[in-house]
Short mmCIF file of C-alpha atoms and ligand atoms in Angstrom, two decimals:
data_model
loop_
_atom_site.label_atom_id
_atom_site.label_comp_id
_atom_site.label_asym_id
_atom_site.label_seq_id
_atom_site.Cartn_x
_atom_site.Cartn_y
_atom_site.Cartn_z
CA UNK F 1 -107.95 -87.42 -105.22
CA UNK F 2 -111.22 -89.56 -105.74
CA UNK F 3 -111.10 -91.27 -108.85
CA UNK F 4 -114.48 -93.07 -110.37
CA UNK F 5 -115.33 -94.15 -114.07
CA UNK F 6 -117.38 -92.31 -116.63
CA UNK F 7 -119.10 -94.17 -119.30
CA UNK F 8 -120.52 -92.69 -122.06
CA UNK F 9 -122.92 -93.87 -124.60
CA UNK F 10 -124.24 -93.68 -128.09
CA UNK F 11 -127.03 -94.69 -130.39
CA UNK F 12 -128.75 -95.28 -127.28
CA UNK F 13 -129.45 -91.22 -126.96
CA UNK F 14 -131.32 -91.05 -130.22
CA UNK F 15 -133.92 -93.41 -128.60
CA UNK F 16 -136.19 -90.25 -127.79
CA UNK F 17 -138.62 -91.57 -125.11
CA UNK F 18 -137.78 -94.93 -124.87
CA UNK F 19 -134.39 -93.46 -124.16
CA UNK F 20 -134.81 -94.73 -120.01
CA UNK F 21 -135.74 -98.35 -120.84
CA UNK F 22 -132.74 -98.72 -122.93
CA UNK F 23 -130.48 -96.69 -119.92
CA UNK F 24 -131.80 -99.08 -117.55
CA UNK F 25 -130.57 -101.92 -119.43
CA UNK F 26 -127.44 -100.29 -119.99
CA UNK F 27 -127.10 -99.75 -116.55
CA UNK F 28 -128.39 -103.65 -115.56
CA UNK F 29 -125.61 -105.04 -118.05
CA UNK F 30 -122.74 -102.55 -116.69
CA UNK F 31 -123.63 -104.27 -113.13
CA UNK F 32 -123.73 -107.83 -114.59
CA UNK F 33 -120.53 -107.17 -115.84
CA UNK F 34 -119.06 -105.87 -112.84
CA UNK F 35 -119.87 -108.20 -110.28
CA UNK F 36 -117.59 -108.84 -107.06
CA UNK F 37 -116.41 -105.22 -107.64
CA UNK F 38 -118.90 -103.89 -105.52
CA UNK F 39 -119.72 -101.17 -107.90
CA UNK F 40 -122.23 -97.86 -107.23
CA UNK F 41 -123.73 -96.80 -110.06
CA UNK F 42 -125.38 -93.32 -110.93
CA UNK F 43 -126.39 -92.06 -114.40
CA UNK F 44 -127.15 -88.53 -115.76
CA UNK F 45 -127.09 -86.12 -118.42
CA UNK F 46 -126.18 -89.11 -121.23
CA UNK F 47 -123.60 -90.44 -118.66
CA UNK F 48 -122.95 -92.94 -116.00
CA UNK F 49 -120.77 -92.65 -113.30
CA UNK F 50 -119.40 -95.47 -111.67
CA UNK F 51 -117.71 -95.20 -108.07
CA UNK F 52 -115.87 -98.44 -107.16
CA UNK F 53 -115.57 -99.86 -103.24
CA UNK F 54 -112.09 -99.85 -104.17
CA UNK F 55 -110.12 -97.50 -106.79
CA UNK F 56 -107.29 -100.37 -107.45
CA UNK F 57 -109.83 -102.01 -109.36
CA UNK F 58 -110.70 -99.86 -111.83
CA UNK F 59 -107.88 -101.17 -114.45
CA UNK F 60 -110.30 -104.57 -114.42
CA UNK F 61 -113.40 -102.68 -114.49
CA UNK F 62 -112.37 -100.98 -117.35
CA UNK F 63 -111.24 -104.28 -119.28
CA UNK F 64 -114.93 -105.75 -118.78
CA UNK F 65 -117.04 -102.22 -119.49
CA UNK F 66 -115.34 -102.45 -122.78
CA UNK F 67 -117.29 -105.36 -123.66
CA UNK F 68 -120.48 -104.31 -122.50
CA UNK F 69 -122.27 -103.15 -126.17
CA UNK F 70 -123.70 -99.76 -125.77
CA UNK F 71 -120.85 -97.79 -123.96
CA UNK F 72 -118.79 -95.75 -126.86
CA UNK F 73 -116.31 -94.59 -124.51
CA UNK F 74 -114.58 -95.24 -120.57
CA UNK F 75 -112.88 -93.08 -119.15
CA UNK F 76 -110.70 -92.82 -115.81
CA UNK F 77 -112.12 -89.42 -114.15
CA UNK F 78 -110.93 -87.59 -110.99
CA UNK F 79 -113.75 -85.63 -109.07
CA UNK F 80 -112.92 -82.44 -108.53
CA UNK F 81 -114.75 -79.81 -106.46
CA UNK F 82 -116.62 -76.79 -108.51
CA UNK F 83 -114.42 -74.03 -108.06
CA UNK F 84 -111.62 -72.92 -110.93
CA UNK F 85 -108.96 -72.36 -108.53
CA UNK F 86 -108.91 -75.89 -106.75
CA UNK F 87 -109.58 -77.37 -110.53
CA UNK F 88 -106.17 -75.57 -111.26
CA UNK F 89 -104.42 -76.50 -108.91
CA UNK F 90 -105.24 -80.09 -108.31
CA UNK F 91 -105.61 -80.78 -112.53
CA UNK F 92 -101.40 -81.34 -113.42
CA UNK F 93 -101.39 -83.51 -110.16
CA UNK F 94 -104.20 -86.06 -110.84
CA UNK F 95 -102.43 -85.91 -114.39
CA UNK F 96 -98.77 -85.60 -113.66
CA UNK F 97 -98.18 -89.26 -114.75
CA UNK F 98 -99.82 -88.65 -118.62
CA UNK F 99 -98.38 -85.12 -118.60
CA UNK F 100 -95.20 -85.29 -118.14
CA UNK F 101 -94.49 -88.17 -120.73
CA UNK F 102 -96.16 -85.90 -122.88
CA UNK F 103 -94.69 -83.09 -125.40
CA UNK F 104 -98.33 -81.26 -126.99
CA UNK F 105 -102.08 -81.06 -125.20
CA UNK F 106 -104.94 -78.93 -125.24
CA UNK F 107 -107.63 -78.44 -122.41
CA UNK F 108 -111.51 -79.27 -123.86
CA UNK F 109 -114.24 -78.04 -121.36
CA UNK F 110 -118.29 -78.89 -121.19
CA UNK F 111 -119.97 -76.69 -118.86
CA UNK F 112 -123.57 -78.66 -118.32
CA UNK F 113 -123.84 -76.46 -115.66
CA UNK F 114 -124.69 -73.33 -116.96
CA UNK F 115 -124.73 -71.63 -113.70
CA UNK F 116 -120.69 -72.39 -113.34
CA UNK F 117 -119.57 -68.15 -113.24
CA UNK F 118 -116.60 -69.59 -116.24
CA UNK F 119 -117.40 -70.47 -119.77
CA UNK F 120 -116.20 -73.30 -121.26
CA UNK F 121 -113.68 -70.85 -123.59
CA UNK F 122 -112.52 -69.59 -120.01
CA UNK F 123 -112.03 -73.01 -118.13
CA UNK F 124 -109.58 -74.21 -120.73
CA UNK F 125 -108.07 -70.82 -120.38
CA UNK F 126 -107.56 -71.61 -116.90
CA UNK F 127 -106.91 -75.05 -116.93
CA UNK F 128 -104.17 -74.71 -119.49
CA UNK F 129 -102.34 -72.12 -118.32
CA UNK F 130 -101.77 -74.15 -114.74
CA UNK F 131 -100.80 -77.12 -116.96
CA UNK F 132 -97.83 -75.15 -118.65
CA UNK F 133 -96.90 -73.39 -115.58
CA UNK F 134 -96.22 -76.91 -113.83
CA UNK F 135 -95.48 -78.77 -116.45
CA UNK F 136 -93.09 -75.90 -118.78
CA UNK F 137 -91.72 -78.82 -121.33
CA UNK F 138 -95.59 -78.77 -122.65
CA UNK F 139 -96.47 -77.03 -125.52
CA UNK F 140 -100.57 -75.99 -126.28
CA UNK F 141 -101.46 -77.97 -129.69
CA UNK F 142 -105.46 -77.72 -130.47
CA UNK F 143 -104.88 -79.54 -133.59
CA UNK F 144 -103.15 -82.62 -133.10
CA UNK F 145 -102.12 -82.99 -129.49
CA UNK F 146 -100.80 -86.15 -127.70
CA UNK F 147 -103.25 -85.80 -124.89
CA UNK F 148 -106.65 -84.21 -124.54
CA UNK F 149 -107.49 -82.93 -120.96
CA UNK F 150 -111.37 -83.14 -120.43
CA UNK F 151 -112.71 -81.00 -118.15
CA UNK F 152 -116.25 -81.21 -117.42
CA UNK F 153 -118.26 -79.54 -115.00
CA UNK F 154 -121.77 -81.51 -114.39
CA UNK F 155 -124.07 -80.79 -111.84
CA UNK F 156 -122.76 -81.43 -108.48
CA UNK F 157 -118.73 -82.57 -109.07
CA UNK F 158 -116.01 -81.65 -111.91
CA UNK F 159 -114.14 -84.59 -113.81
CA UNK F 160 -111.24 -84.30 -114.78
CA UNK F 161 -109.21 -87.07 -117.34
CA UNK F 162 -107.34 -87.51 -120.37
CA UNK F 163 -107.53 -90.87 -121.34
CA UNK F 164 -110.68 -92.17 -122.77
CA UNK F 165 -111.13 -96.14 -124.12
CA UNK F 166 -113.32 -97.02 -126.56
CA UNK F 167 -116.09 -98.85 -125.53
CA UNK F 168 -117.91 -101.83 -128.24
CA UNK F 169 -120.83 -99.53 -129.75
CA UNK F 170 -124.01 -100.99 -130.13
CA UNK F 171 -126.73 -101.75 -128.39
CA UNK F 172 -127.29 -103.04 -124.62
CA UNK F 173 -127.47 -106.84 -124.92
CA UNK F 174 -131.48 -107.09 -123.98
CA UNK F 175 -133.14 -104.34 -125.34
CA UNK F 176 -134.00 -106.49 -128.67
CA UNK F 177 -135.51 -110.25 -128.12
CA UNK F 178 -133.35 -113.71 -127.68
CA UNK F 179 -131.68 -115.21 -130.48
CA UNK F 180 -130.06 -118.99 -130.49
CA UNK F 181 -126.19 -119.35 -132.39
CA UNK F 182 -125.02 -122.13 -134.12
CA UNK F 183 -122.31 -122.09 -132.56
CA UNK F 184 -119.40 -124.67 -133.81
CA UNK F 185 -115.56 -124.59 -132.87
CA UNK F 186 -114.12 -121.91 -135.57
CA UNK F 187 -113.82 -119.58 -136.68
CA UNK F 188 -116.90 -117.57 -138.12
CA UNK F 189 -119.63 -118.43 -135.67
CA UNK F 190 -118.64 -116.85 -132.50
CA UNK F 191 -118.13 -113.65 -134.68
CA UNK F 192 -121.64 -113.92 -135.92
CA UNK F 193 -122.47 -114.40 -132.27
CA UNK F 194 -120.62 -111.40 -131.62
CA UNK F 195 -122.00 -109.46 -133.83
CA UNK F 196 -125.58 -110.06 -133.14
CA UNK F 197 -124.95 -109.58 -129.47
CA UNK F 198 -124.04 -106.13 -130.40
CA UNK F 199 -126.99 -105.20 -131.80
CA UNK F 200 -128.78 -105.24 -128.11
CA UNK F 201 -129.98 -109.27 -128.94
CA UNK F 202 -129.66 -112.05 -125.81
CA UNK F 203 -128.03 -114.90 -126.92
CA UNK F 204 -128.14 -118.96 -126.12
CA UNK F 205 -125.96 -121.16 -128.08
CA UNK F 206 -126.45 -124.83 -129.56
CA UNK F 207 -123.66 -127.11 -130.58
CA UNK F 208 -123.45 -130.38 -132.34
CA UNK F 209 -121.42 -132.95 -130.84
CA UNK F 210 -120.19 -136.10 -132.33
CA UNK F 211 -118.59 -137.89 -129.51
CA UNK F 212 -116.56 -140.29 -130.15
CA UNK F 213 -115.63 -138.57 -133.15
CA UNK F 214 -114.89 -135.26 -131.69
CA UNK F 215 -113.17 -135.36 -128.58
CA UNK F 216 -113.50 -134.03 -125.35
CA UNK F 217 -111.54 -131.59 -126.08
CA UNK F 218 -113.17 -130.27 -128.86
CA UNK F 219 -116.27 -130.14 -126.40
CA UNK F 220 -114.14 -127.92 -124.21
CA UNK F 221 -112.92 -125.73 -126.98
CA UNK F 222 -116.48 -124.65 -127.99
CA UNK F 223 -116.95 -123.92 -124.42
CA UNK F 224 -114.08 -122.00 -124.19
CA UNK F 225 -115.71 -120.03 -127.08
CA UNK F 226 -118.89 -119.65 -125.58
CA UNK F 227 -117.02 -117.67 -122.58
CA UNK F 228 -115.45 -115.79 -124.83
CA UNK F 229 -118.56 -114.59 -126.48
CA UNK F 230 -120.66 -115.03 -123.28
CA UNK F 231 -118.30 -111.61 -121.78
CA UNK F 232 -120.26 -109.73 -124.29
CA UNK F 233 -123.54 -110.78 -123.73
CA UNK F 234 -123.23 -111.12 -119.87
CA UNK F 235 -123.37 -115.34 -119.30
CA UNK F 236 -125.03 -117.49 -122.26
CA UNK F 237 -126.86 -121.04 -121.86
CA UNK F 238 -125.30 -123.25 -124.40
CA UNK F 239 -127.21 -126.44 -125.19
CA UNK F 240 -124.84 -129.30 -126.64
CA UNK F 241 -126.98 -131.88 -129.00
CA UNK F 242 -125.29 -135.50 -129.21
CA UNK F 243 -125.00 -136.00 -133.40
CA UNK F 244 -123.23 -138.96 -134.14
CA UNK F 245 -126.16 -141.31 -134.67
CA UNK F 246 -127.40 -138.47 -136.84
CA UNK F 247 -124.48 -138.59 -139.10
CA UNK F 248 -124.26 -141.88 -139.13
CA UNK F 249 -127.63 -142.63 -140.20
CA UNK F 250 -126.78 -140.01 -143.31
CA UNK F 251 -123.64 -142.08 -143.88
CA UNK F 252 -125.44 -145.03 -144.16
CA UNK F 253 -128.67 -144.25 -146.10
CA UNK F 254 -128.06 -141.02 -148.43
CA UNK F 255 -125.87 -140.31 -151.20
CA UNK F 256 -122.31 -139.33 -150.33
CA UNK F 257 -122.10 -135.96 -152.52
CA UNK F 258 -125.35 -134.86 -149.75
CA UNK F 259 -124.42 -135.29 -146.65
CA UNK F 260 -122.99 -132.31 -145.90
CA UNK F 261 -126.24 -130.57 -146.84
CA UNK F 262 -128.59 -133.14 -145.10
CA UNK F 263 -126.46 -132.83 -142.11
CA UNK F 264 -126.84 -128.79 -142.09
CA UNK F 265 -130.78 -129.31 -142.50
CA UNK F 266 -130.33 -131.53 -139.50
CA UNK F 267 -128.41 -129.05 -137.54
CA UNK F 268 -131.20 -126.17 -138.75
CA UNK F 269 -134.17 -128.30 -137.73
CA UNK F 270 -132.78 -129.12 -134.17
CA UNK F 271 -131.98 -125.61 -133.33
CA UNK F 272 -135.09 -124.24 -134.54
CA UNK F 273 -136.80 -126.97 -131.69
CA UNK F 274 -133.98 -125.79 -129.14
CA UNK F 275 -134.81 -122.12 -129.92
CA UNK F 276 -138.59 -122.69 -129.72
CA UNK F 277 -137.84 -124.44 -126.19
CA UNK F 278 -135.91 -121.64 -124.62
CA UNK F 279 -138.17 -118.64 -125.91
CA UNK F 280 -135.66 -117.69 -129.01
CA UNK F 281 -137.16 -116.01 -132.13
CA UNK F 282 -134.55 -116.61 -134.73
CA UNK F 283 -131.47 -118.42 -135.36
CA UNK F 284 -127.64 -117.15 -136.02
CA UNK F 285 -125.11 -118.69 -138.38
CA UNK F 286 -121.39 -117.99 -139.03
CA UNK F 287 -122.06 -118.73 -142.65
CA UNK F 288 -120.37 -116.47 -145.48
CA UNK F 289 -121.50 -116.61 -148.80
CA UNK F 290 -118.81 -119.16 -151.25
CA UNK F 291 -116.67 -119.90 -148.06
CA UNK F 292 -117.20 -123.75 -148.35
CA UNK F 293 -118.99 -126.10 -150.61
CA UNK F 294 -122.30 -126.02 -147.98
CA UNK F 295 -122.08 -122.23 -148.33
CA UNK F 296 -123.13 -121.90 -151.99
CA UNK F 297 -126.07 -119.51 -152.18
CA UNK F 298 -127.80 -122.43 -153.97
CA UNK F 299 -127.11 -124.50 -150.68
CA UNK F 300 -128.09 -121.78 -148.33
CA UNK F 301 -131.10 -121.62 -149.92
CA UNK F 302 -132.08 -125.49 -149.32
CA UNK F 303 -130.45 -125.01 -146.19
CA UNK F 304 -132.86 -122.18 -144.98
CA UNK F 305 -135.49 -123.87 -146.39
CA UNK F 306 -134.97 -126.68 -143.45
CA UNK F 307 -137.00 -123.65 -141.13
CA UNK F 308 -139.82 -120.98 -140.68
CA UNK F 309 -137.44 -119.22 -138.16
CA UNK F 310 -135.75 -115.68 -139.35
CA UNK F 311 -131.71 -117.09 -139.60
CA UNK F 312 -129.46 -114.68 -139.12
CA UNK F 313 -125.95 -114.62 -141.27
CA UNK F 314 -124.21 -111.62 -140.18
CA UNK F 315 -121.03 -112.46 -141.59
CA UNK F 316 -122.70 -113.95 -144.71
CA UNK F 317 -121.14 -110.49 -146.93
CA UNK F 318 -117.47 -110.75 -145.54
CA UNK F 319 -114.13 -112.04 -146.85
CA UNK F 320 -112.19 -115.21 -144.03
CA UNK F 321 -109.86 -112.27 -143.26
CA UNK F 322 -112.14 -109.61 -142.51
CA UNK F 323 -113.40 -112.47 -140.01
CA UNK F 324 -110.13 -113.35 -138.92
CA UNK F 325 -109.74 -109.77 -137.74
CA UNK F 326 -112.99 -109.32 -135.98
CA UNK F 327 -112.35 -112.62 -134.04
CA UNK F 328 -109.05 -111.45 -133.18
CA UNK F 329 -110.45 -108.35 -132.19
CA UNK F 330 -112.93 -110.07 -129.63
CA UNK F 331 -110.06 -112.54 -128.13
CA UNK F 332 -111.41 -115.36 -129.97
CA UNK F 333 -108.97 -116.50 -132.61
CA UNK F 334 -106.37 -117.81 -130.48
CA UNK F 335 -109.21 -120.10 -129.03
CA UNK F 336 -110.87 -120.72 -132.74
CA UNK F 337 -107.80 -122.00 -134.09
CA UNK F 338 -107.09 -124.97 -131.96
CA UNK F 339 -106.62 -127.98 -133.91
CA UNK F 340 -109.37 -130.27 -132.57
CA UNK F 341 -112.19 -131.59 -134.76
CA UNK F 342 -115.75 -130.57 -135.77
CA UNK F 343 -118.71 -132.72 -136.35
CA UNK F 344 -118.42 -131.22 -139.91
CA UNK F 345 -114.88 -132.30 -140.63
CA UNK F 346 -115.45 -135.67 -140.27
CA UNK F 347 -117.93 -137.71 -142.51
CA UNK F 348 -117.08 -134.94 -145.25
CA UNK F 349 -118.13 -136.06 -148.47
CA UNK F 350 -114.82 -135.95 -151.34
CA UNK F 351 -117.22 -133.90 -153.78
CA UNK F 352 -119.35 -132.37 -152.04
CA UNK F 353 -123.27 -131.20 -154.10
CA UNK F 354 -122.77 -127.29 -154.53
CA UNK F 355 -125.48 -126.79 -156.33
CA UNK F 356 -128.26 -129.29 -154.45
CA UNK F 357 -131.26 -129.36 -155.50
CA UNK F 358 -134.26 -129.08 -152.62
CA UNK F 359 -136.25 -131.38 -154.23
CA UNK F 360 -133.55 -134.48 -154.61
CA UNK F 361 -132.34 -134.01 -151.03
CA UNK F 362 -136.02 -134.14 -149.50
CA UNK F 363 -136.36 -137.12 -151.82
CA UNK F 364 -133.16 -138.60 -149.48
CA UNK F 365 -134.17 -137.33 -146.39
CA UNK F 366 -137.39 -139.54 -147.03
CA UNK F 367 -134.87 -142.23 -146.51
CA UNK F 368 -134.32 -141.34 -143.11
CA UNK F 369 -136.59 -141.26 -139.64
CA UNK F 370 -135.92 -137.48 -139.80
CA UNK F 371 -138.43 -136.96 -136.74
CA UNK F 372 -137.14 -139.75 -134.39
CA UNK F 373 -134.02 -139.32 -135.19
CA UNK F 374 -134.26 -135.50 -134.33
CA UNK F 375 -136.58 -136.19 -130.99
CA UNK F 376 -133.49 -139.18 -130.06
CA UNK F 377 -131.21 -135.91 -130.20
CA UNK F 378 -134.11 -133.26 -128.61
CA UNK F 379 -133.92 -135.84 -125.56
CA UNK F 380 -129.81 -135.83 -125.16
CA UNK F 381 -129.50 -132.11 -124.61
CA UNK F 382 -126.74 -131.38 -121.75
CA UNK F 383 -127.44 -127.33 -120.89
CA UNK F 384 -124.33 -125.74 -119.63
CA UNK F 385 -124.81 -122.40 -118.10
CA UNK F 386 -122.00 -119.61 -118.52
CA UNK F 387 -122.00 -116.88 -115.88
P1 ATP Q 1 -117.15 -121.83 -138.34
O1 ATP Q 1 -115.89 -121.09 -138.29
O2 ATP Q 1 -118.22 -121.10 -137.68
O3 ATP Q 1 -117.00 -123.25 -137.87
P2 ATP Q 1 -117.17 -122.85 -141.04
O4 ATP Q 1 -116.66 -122.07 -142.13
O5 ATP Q 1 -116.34 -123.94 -140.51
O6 ATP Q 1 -117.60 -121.88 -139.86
P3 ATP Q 1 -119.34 -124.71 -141.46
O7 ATP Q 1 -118.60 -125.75 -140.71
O8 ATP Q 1 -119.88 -125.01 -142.80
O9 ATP Q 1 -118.56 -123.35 -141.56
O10 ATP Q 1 -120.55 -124.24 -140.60
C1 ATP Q 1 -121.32 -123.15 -140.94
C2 ATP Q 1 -122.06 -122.68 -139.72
O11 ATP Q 1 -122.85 -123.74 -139.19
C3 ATP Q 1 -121.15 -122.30 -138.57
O12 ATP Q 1 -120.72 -120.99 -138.66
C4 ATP Q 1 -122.04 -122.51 -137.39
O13 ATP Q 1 -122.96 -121.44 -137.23
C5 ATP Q 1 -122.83 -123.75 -137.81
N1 ATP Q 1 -122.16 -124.97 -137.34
C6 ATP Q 1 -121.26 -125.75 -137.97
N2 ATP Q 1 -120.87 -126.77 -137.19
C7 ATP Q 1 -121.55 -126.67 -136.03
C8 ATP Q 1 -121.60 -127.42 -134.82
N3 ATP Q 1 -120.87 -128.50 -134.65
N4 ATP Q 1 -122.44 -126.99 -133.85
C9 ATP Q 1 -123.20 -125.88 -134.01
N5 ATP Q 1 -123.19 -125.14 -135.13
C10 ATP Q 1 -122.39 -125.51 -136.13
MG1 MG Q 2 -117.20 -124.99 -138.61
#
């Protein structure tokens, strides 16, 4: 029996006429993300239907549609013709593998088409009573039962399926404008990535580099990262700034307990430039309120204060282990935990200023060749592209 996938999709159907522009995107992303799968791709009545050149892959189609943001739910379906008695009989095959591991189910039925002679009360009737005849160890359960048989008949097919993946939520990566993430080697920032992403905004990521005191590897970490994230928002530039001199020149000219905080207004400053560059209206942090010493909200404020460009925290509000359990949940902790280096643990001061005043570190930062130093960086950019 023909098997295809059905994806189905949320906030997306409260968009009242701009509903089709965010479909399309929907539909543009679910291609992206399905490349070399050869996929054909229909949508209707708040669904999409996608028919694969070959059924064995629909196990790895699955695995990426779950990170495309804006599907709530995937589903296997088998297409079935529109008649209750070949529905009946062909419904405990296509299932027999979910069914008979089973001990409760109940049949649900949608009827979009209203000219189908059964009503939806009817079809699980039907359905139901086939299911116990073949399978007689299965007992009907409408409250709690291990498996849920969806019947739906749409307008020119019936699916059939009982298992149903959740699909990320939010919105398709596009449909709001381009954002650039800070994006370091741990923990917090590709979650912040992640979580912008979801809300339907493109992504490009910038990352300090202080070669030779972060390693290669550490380079190849972030990278790793930026696939990781990059799976969600369907490939991601990421621009990597060289920052040693940077920190050095901090080292050498301003006042130990600052240069943490000089070093973030660095950081701020050069992606704002990067941002501006590659057509990105705001900027994305992994910050969280009291984490570290640099996340103080005095020294988020003089921080922020380094831009004009909106920065986005979205973890700013959440405990390390409430991050710790997003990133695992997006396959990034394993990644996030390796022990290499970051340009911010090295050079870190022994008491670092929590409470920095904007005024005193400007008065530093006067110290400094803060634009040629910055335009020295600006002209080291190495752009890697992730499909
Ligand atoms: P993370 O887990 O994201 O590294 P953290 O707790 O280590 O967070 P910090 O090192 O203070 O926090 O950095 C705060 C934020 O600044 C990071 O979340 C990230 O957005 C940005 N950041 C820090 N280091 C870098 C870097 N080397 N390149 C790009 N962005 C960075
Ligand atoms: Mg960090």
């Amino acid at each position: 029996m023909k098997q295809i996938i059905l994806v189905k999709y949320g906030e997306i159907i409260l968009k009242g006429l701009n509903r089709p522009i965010f479909e399309d995107f929907l539909v543009k992303n679910i291609r992206a993300a399905l490349r070399g799968l050869s996929p054909e791709i229909t949508k209707a009545q708040a669904t999409t239907y996608i028919d694969l050149a070959c059924e064995a892959d629909i196990p790895e189609a699955m695995e990426r549609l779950s990170k495309v943001f804006g599907i709530v739910s995937i589903s296997r379906a088998y297409v079935l013709p529109k008649e209750i008695g070949a529905i009946c009989e062909a419904t405990p095959e296509c299932l027999l593998e979910d069914l008979s591991l089973a001990k409760t189910f109940k049949v649900e039925a949608k009827r979009s088409d209203k000219k189908f002679p059964l009503a939806s009360p009817e079809i699980c009737r039907e359905v139901g009573g086939a299911i116990c005849e073949k399978f007689p160890h299965l007992s009907v359960d409408v409250k709690t039962p291990e498996k849920t048989v969806m019947v739906e008949v749409r307008d020119t097919n019936t699916y059939v399926y009982c298992n149903k993946i959740k699909g990320p939520g939010g919105m398709p990566v596009g449909t709001n404008a381009k954002a650039l993430l800070l994006l370091s080697g741990g923990i917090d920032s590709p979650v912040a990535g992640y979580m912008t992403a979801k809300r339907g905004v493109a992504l490009e990521s910038v990352h300090f580099f202080s070669h030779p005191y972060t390693s290669e590897r550490a380079k190849e970490k972030v990278l790793a990262l930026a696939k990781i994230v990059s799976a969600y928002t369907g490939g991601m530039k990421v621009h990597i700034v060289p920052f040693t001199n940077i920190q050095l020149e901090i080292r050498k000219h301003c006042p130990e307990e600052q240069l943490t905080i000089i070093m973030r207004r660095f950081m701020m400053k050069i992606a704002e430039r990067v941002a501006k560059k590659n057509g990105a209206i705001a900027l994305v942090t992994g910050e969280s309120i009291g984490q570290v010493a640099s996340q103080t909200v005095e020294a988020l404020g003089v921080t922020n204060d380094a831009v004009s460009l909106p920065v986005f925290r979205p973890v700013i509000g959440m405990d390390k282990d409430e991050i710790v359990e997003r990133s695992r949940m997006i396959g990034a902790f394993e990644t996030s935990i390796l022990p290499y280096e970051d340009c911010c643990t090295i050079f870190t001061p022994k008491h670092p200023n929590t409470k920095p005043k904007l005024d005193k570190i400007k008065a530093s930062e006067e110290l400094l060749q803060v634009e040629t130093l910055i335009e020295e960086a600006l002209a080291g950019v190495e752009t890697i592209v992730i499909p």
